[in-house]
Short mmCIF file of C-alpha atoms in Angstrom, two decimals:
data_model
loop_
_atom_site.label_atom_id
_atom_site.label_comp_id
_atom_site.label_asym_id
_atom_site.label_seq_id
_atom_site.Cartn_x
_atom_site.Cartn_y
_atom_site.Cartn_z
CA UNK P 1 -1.53 -10.73 -23.20
CA UNK P 2 1.85 -8.90 -23.10
CA UNK P 3 0.03 -5.53 -22.87
CA UNK P 4 -1.96 -6.84 -19.94
CA UNK P 5 1.18 -8.01 -18.15
CA UNK P 6 2.77 -4.62 -18.70
CA UNK P 7 -0.28 -2.87 -17.30
CA UNK P 8 -0.20 -5.18 -14.28
CA UNK P 9 3.48 -4.35 -13.64
CA UNK P 10 2.84 -0.62 -13.82
CA UNK P 11 -0.12 -0.95 -11.41
CA UNK P 12 1.75 -3.12 -8.91
CA UNK P 13 0.95 -0.69 -6.08
CA UNK P 14 -2.74 -1.57 -6.54
CA UNK P 15 -2.20 -5.30 -7.04
CA UNK P 16 0.11 -5.92 -4.12
CA UNK P 17 -2.19 -4.77 -1.25
CA UNK P 18 -5.02 -6.92 -2.62
CA UNK P 19 -2.67 -9.91 -3.00
CA UNK P 20 -1.33 -9.36 0.51
CA UNK P 21 -4.81 -9.30 2.04
CA UNK P 22 -5.80 -12.46 0.19
CA UNK P 23 -2.58 -14.08 1.45
CA UNK P 24 -3.32 -12.88 4.96
CA UNK P 25 -6.80 -14.55 4.84
CA UNK P 26 -5.31 -17.87 3.84
CA UNK P 27 -2.40 -17.81 6.35
CA UNK P 28 -4.05 -16.20 9.42
CA UNK P 29 -3.77 -18.40 12.49
CA UNK P 30 -1.96 -21.23 10.68
CA UNK P 31 1.47 -22.68 11.26
CA UNK P 32 3.55 -21.76 8.23
CA UNK P 33 6.35 -23.87 6.66
CA UNK P 34 9.65 -22.25 5.73
CA UNK P 35 8.86 -21.81 2.04
CA UNK P 36 5.54 -20.03 2.82
CA UNK P 37 7.25 -17.80 5.37
CA UNK P 38 9.76 -16.77 2.69
CA UNK P 39 6.95 -15.94 0.25
CA UNK P 40 5.01 -14.05 2.90
CA UNK P 41 8.15 -12.00 3.73
CA UNK P 42 8.51 -11.02 0.08
CA UNK P 43 4.86 -9.91 -0.12
CA UNK P 44 5.29 -8.10 3.22
CA UNK P 45 8.22 -6.06 1.81
CA UNK P 46 6.26 -5.27 -1.33
CA UNK P 47 3.28 -4.16 0.78
CA UNK P 48 5.53 -1.80 2.74
CA UNK P 49 6.67 -0.14 -0.57
CA UNK P 50 3.04 0.02 -1.77
CA UNK P 51 1.97 1.65 1.54
CA UNK P 52 4.69 4.31 1.13
CA UNK P 53 3.53 5.06 -2.44
CA UNK P 54 -0.13 5.49 -1.49
CA UNK P 55 0.73 7.54 1.66
CA UNK P 56 2.74 9.90 -0.50
CA UNK P 57 -0.20 10.29 -2.91
CA UNK P 58 -2.53 11.14 -0.02
CA UNK P 59 0.04 13.43 1.59
CA UNK P 60 0.52 15.27 -1.76
CA UNK P 61 -3.23 15.82 -2.01
CA UNK P 62 -3.89 17.04 1.56
CA UNK P 63 -0.56 18.79 1.96
CA UNK P 64 1.63 19.08 5.02
CA UNK P 65 1.36 18.49 7.92
CA UNK P 66 -1.85 16.50 7.31
CA UNK P 67 -0.06 14.01 5.06
CA UNK P 68 2.42 13.05 7.82
CA UNK P 69 -0.42 12.79 10.31
CA UNK P 70 -2.36 10.43 8.02
CA UNK P 71 0.46 7.94 7.78
CA UNK P 72 1.45 8.22 11.45
CA UNK P 73 -2.05 7.64 12.75
CA UNK P 74 -2.85 4.89 10.22
CA UNK P 75 0.23 2.90 11.07
CA UNK P 76 -0.27 3.43 14.83
CA UNK P 77 -3.92 2.32 14.82
CA UNK P 78 -2.91 -0.92 13.05
CA UNK P 79 0.04 -1.28 15.44
CA UNK P 80 -2.27 -0.96 18.43
CA UNK P 81 -4.46 -3.72 17.06
CA UNK P 82 -1.44 -5.92 16.62
CA UNK P 83 -0.20 -5.28 20.19
CA UNK P 84 -3.57 -6.06 21.73
CA UNK P 85 -3.88 -9.27 19.63
CA UNK P 86 -0.44 -10.45 20.67
CA UNK P 87 -1.21 -9.57 24.33
CA UNK P 88 -4.29 -11.78 24.20
CA UNK P 89 -2.28 -14.68 22.73
CA UNK P 90 0.97 -14.11 24.61
CA UNK P 91 0.11 -15.17 28.17
CA UNK P 92 2.73 -14.07 30.70
CA UNK P 93 5.03 -12.90 27.86
CA UNK P 94 2.32 -10.41 26.87
CA UNK P 95 2.69 -8.47 30.10
CA UNK P 96 5.58 -6.37 28.87
CA UNK P 97 4.70 -6.43 25.17
CA UNK P 98 3.08 -2.99 25.13
CA UNK P 99 5.97 -1.43 26.98
CA UNK P 100 8.62 -3.07 24.83
CA UNK P 101 6.86 -2.19 21.55
CA UNK P 102 6.10 1.43 22.47
CA UNK P 103 9.65 1.97 23.75
CA UNK P 104 11.02 0.36 20.58
CA UNK P 105 8.85 2.72 18.50
CA UNK P 106 10.18 5.73 20.41
CA UNK P 107 13.84 4.63 19.90
CA UNK P 108 13.28 3.77 16.23
CA UNK P 109 11.57 7.03 15.40
CA UNK P 110 13.51 9.54 17.58
CA UNK P 111 16.88 8.06 16.85
CA UNK P 112 16.70 5.72 13.80
CA UNK P 113 14.37 7.68 11.53
CA UNK P 114 15.53 11.12 12.70
CA UNK P 115 19.20 10.08 12.37
CA UNK P 116 18.78 8.62 8.90
CA UNK P 117 16.78 11.63 7.72
CA UNK P 118 19.24 14.21 9.01
CA UNK P 119 22.16 12.24 7.54
CA UNK P 120 20.50 11.90 4.16
CA UNK P 121 19.47 15.58 3.98
CA UNK P 122 22.81 16.89 5.20
CA UNK P 123 24.93 14.80 2.87
CA UNK P 124 22.76 15.72 -0.11
CA UNK P 125 22.09 19.42 0.71
CA UNK P 126 25.03 20.16 3.06
CA UNK P 127 22.78 21.36 5.93
CA UNK P 128 19.36 20.01 6.99
CA UNK P 129 16.96 22.80 7.93
CA UNK P 130 13.68 22.66 9.83
CA UNK P 131 11.49 24.70 12.14
CA UNK P 132 12.53 24.45 15.81
CA UNK P 133 9.17 25.92 16.99
CA UNK P 134 7.07 23.02 15.73
CA UNK P 135 9.67 20.32 16.15
CA UNK P 136 10.45 21.46 19.69
CA UNK P 137 6.76 21.30 20.64
CA UNK P 138 6.49 17.79 19.17
CA UNK P 139 9.59 16.68 21.07
CA UNK P 140 8.28 18.13 24.33
CA UNK P 141 5.03 16.19 23.89
CA UNK P 142 6.93 12.94 23.21
CA UNK P 143 9.13 13.48 26.29
CA UNK P 144 6.11 14.17 28.52
CA UNK P 145 4.12 11.20 27.20
CA UNK P 146 7.09 8.87 27.58
CA UNK P 147 7.78 9.98 31.16
CA UNK P 148 4.14 9.79 32.24
CA UNK P 149 3.44 6.37 30.69
CA UNK P 150 6.79 4.51 30.71
CA UNK P 151 8.96 6.03 33.49
CA UNK P 152 6.59 6.80 36.36
CA UNK P 153 5.24 3.20 36.66
CA UNK P 154 8.73 2.15 37.78
CA UNK P 155 8.60 4.46 40.80
CA UNK P 156 4.98 4.37 41.91
CA UNK P 157 4.25 2.40 45.10
CA UNK P 158 0.47 1.84 45.01
CA UNK P 159 0.98 -1.52 43.31
CA UNK P 160 3.97 -3.87 43.52
CA UNK P 161 6.28 -3.98 40.51
CA UNK P 162 6.61 -1.48 37.62
CA UNK P 163 2.80 -1.23 37.20
CA UNK P 164 0.21 1.47 37.60
CA UNK P 165 -2.77 1.06 39.90
CA UNK P 166 -6.20 1.21 38.22
CA UNK P 167 -6.67 4.94 38.99
CA UNK P 168 -3.12 5.80 37.86
CA UNK P 169 -3.58 3.83 34.63
CA UNK P 170 -6.82 5.59 33.88
CA UNK P 171 -5.12 8.97 34.50
CA UNK P 172 -2.16 8.13 32.30
CA UNK P 173 -4.45 6.95 29.48
CA UNK P 174 -6.60 10.10 29.72
CA UNK P 175 -3.59 12.42 29.89
CA UNK P 176 -2.06 10.71 26.85
CA UNK P 177 -5.23 11.21 24.80
CA UNK P 178 -5.60 14.85 25.86
CA UNK P 179 -1.96 15.66 25.06
CA UNK P 180 -2.12 13.97 21.73
CA UNK P 181 -5.36 15.74 20.86
CA UNK P 182 -3.86 19.16 21.84
CA UNK P 183 -0.84 18.45 19.62
CA UNK P 184 -2.93 17.41 16.65
CA UNK P 185 -5.01 20.59 16.97
CA UNK P 186 -1.86 22.69 17.19
CA UNK P 187 -0.23 20.96 14.23
CA UNK P 188 -3.19 21.06 11.85
CA UNK P 189 -5.12 24.20 12.81
CA UNK P 190 -3.78 26.87 15.13
CA UNK P 191 -0.06 26.75 14.24
CA UNK P 192 0.05 24.67 11.05
CA UNK P 193 2.77 26.89 9.60
CA UNK P 194 5.21 25.75 12.34
CA UNK P 195 5.12 22.25 10.85
CA UNK P 196 5.69 23.09 7.19
CA UNK P 197 9.03 22.56 5.42
CA UNK P 198 11.23 25.58 4.97
CA UNK P 199 14.01 26.64 2.64
CA UNK P 200 17.61 27.37 3.78
CA UNK P 201 16.60 31.03 3.86
CA UNK P 202 13.76 30.23 6.33
CA UNK P 203 10.87 30.68 3.81
CA UNK P 204 7.95 28.31 4.46
CA UNK P 205 7.17 25.85 1.61
CA UNK P 206 3.38 25.48 1.57
CA UNK P 207 2.71 22.92 -1.14
CA UNK P 208 4.75 20.80 -3.47
CA UNK P 209 6.43 22.68 -6.31
CA UNK P 210 7.44 19.49 -8.20
CA UNK P 211 4.10 18.19 -9.49
CA UNK P 212 0.41 18.94 -9.56
CA UNK P 213 -1.64 17.52 -6.70
CA UNK P 214 -3.62 14.35 -7.51
CA UNK P 215 -7.38 14.58 -7.84
CA UNK P 216 -9.67 13.84 -4.91
CA UNK P 217 -10.74 10.58 -6.48
CA UNK P 218 -7.14 9.41 -6.91
CA UNK P 219 -6.35 10.37 -3.34
CA UNK P 220 -9.38 8.47 -2.00
CA UNK P 221 -8.44 5.41 -3.97
CA UNK P 222 -4.88 5.64 -2.57
CA UNK P 223 -6.26 6.04 0.91
CA UNK P 224 -8.20 2.80 0.50
CA UNK P 225 -5.13 0.96 -0.82
CA UNK P 226 -3.11 2.47 2.02
CA UNK P 227 -5.51 0.94 4.55
CA UNK P 228 -5.33 -2.47 2.87
CA UNK P 229 -1.51 -2.33 2.68
CA UNK P 230 -1.19 -1.38 6.37
CA UNK P 231 -3.53 -4.12 7.47
CA UNK P 232 -1.58 -6.60 5.38
CA UNK P 233 1.79 -5.39 6.73
CA UNK P 234 0.75 -5.85 10.36
CA UNK P 235 -1.23 -9.03 9.75
CA UNK P 236 1.58 -10.71 7.78
CA UNK P 237 4.12 -9.52 10.36
CA UNK P 238 2.05 -11.29 13.02
CA UNK P 239 2.00 -14.40 10.75
CA UNK P 240 5.78 -14.54 10.55
CA UNK P 241 6.25 -13.61 14.21
CA UNK P 242 6.31 -17.32 15.42
CA UNK P 243 9.24 -17.88 13.08
CA UNK P 244 10.90 -14.75 14.41
CA UNK P 245 10.26 -15.87 18.02
CA UNK P 246 11.83 -19.25 17.28
CA UNK P 247 14.83 -17.60 15.75
CA UNK P 248 15.22 -15.23 18.70
CA UNK P 249 14.96 -18.08 21.19
CA UNK P 250 17.40 -20.23 19.23
CA UNK P 251 19.90 -17.36 19.22
CA UNK P 252 19.59 -17.01 23.01
CA UNK P 253 18.31 -13.42 22.88
CA UNK P 254 15.63 -12.00 25.21
CA UNK P 255 11.94 -12.16 24.22
CA UNK P 256 11.80 -8.35 24.05
CA UNK P 257 13.76 -8.49 20.79
CA UNK P 258 10.64 -9.78 19.09
CA UNK P 259 8.88 -6.47 19.86
CA UNK P 260 11.87 -4.64 18.35
CA UNK P 261 11.74 -6.63 15.11
CA UNK P 262 7.96 -6.25 14.77
CA UNK P 263 8.22 -2.51 15.44
CA UNK P 264 10.91 -2.23 12.75
CA UNK P 265 8.61 -4.01 10.26
CA UNK P 266 5.63 -1.89 11.15
CA UNK P 267 7.54 1.38 10.98
CA UNK P 268 9.17 0.63 7.60
CA UNK P 269 6.58 2.67 5.60
CA UNK P 270 7.31 5.79 7.69
CA UNK P 271 11.07 5.22 7.56
CA UNK P 272 11.02 5.06 3.74
CA UNK P 273 8.68 8.04 3.44
CA UNK P 274 10.84 10.10 5.83
CA UNK P 275 14.01 9.29 3.84
CA UNK P 276 12.38 10.29 0.56
CA UNK P 277 11.27 13.61 2.08
CA UNK P 278 14.77 14.27 3.48
CA UNK P 279 16.34 13.63 0.08
CA UNK P 280 13.97 16.23 -1.37
CA UNK P 281 15.13 18.73 1.33
CA UNK P 282 11.84 18.41 3.18
CA UNK P 283 13.36 17.63 6.56
CA UNK P 284 10.47 19.06 8.48
CA UNK P 285 8.20 16.41 6.91
CA UNK P 286 10.66 13.73 8.01
CA UNK P 287 10.60 15.07 11.54
CA UNK P 288 6.78 15.33 11.45
CA UNK P 289 6.67 11.65 10.52
CA UNK P 290 9.19 10.53 13.13
CA UNK P 291 8.00 12.51 16.15
CA UNK P 292 4.38 12.19 15.13
CA UNK P 293 4.73 8.42 15.02
CA UNK P 294 6.42 8.32 18.45
CA UNK P 295 3.68 10.48 19.88
CA UNK P 296 0.83 8.50 18.31
CA UNK P 297 2.44 5.23 19.43
CA UNK P 298 2.33 6.28 23.07
CA UNK P 299 -0.84 8.44 22.90
CA UNK P 300 -2.96 5.76 21.26
CA UNK P 301 -1.37 2.53 22.50
CA UNK P 302 -1.44 3.26 26.23
CA UNK P 303 -5.22 4.11 26.28
CA UNK P 304 -5.91 1.03 24.15
CA UNK P 305 -4.02 -1.38 26.31
CA UNK P 306 -5.46 0.30 29.40
CA UNK P 307 -8.92 -0.55 28.17
CA UNK P 308 -7.81 -4.04 27.13
CA UNK P 309 -6.28 -4.70 30.52
CA UNK P 310 -9.68 -4.71 32.15
CA UNK P 311 -10.54 -8.06 30.46
CA UNK P 312 -7.00 -9.51 30.07
CA UNK P 313 -6.04 -11.76 32.90
CA UNK P 314 -2.32 -11.07 33.16
CA UNK P 315 -0.50 -7.96 34.56
CA UNK P 316 0.26 -4.90 32.49
CA UNK P 317 3.91 -3.88 33.03
CA UNK P 318 4.62 -0.43 31.72
CA UNK P 319 7.63 0.73 33.71
CA UNK P 320 11.04 0.80 31.99
CA UNK P 321 14.18 -0.73 33.42
CA UNK P 322 17.23 1.26 34.42
CA UNK P 323 19.08 0.78 31.11
CA UNK P 324 16.00 1.75 29.11
CA UNK P 325 15.47 4.90 31.17
CA UNK P 326 19.07 5.97 30.60
CA UNK P 327 18.60 5.56 26.86
CA UNK P 328 15.38 7.53 26.97
CA UNK P 329 17.00 10.40 28.86
CA UNK P 330 19.98 10.39 26.50
CA UNK P 331 17.60 10.45 23.51
CA UNK P 332 15.63 13.40 24.80
CA UNK P 333 18.83 15.28 25.65
CA UNK P 334 20.38 14.69 22.25
CA UNK P 335 17.11 15.46 20.47
CA UNK P 336 16.76 18.76 22.33
CA UNK P 337 20.30 19.81 21.28
CA UNK P 338 19.47 18.79 17.73
CA UNK P 339 16.14 20.71 17.56
CA UNK P 340 17.12 24.00 19.20
CA UNK P 341 19.34 25.44 16.34
CA UNK P 342 16.84 24.44 13.55
CA UNK P 343 19.80 23.30 11.46
CA UNK P 344 21.69 20.02 11.49
CA UNK P 345 24.88 18.61 9.94
CA UNK P 346 25.86 14.97 9.38
CA UNK P 347 27.23 15.05 12.93
CA UNK P 348 23.78 15.27 14.51
CA UNK P 349 22.49 12.46 12.29
CA UNK P 350 25.45 10.30 13.29
CA UNK P 351 24.90 10.95 16.97
CA UNK P 352 21.25 9.80 16.76
CA UNK P 353 22.20 6.70 14.84
CA UNK P 354 24.86 5.79 17.44
CA UNK P 355 22.26 6.09 20.19
CA UNK P 356 19.92 3.86 18.17
CA UNK P 357 22.72 1.35 17.60
CA UNK P 358 23.36 1.34 21.37
CA UNK P 359 19.65 0.58 21.97
CA UNK P 360 19.69 -2.33 19.51
CA UNK P 361 22.90 -3.75 21.03
CA UNK P 362 21.54 -3.50 24.60
CA UNK P 363 18.20 -4.98 23.53
CA UNK P 364 20.00 -8.03 22.06
CA UNK P 365 22.54 -8.37 24.88
CA UNK P 366 21.12 -6.70 27.98
#
């Protein structure tokens, strides 16, 4: 009995995703009392940690930058499903949900995750080093996607309000998919070496020198558990979202804050994985995760909501407001100055975190 319990504790990363999915089945679509919400929140946090563990196993097996791509795409696909589901249930409030969630993802990844990663690496290793060629290309793609899909709708005149016309929406969705596809091909095939971690001397680190790679069978099992954990994270996050919405309304904050909170929950696996990589002096891996997630969030979400909008009755508002555009421009400017040298100190990490703090403050009190 005791031996069985010990074995269960050591295999918690396999038990938690299954438990979370079972809990999701029994709580889906139901109004949850406070005690159940508290239990769901604990399981949700454990699922995030389990997802990080299995993502790192898969990443170790396939190597960089494929490992970062696996986690970024997996999380974003589930995030897209959550956004579309909430848009269907949200009525008029769902009109801006895609915009608010995608913009929150961009701010969280480009400022929050990047800032924390640079700060962790610079404090531990004095200077954070990465490849400006690959990181600069990723940043340029994020900036282009954000401008095409989130800024231009505010200034177009074919349709009243910050919305695209049908032809403009189709173009934006197609352009987002094409750009994302080109980036993935560049990252994984043609210029894969631009996205690998480097030493302070500039030597590329191709592989992990700390441990042997797991077997293919182990990696496939972890991939399956990763999928379960991610489904559970997003599903349980949706389950506790009514409680979050009630709390946000009771505090007198705008409804867009709900999107920020949900985005923070969904991006927790990538945040933890990026911090762990930064502490091991693999800053390039952290940046791959952050910018890849921002890119996937725009490049996959916009086409998905564009398709969904054809059967959803409400409007699809994608255009950012003036304050959000200022924050986006500041983020891209600061990120460019961070990326160009290929080296960062705690100062750069602090700057990104201040921009992220400003975003959170203005989201709560616009």
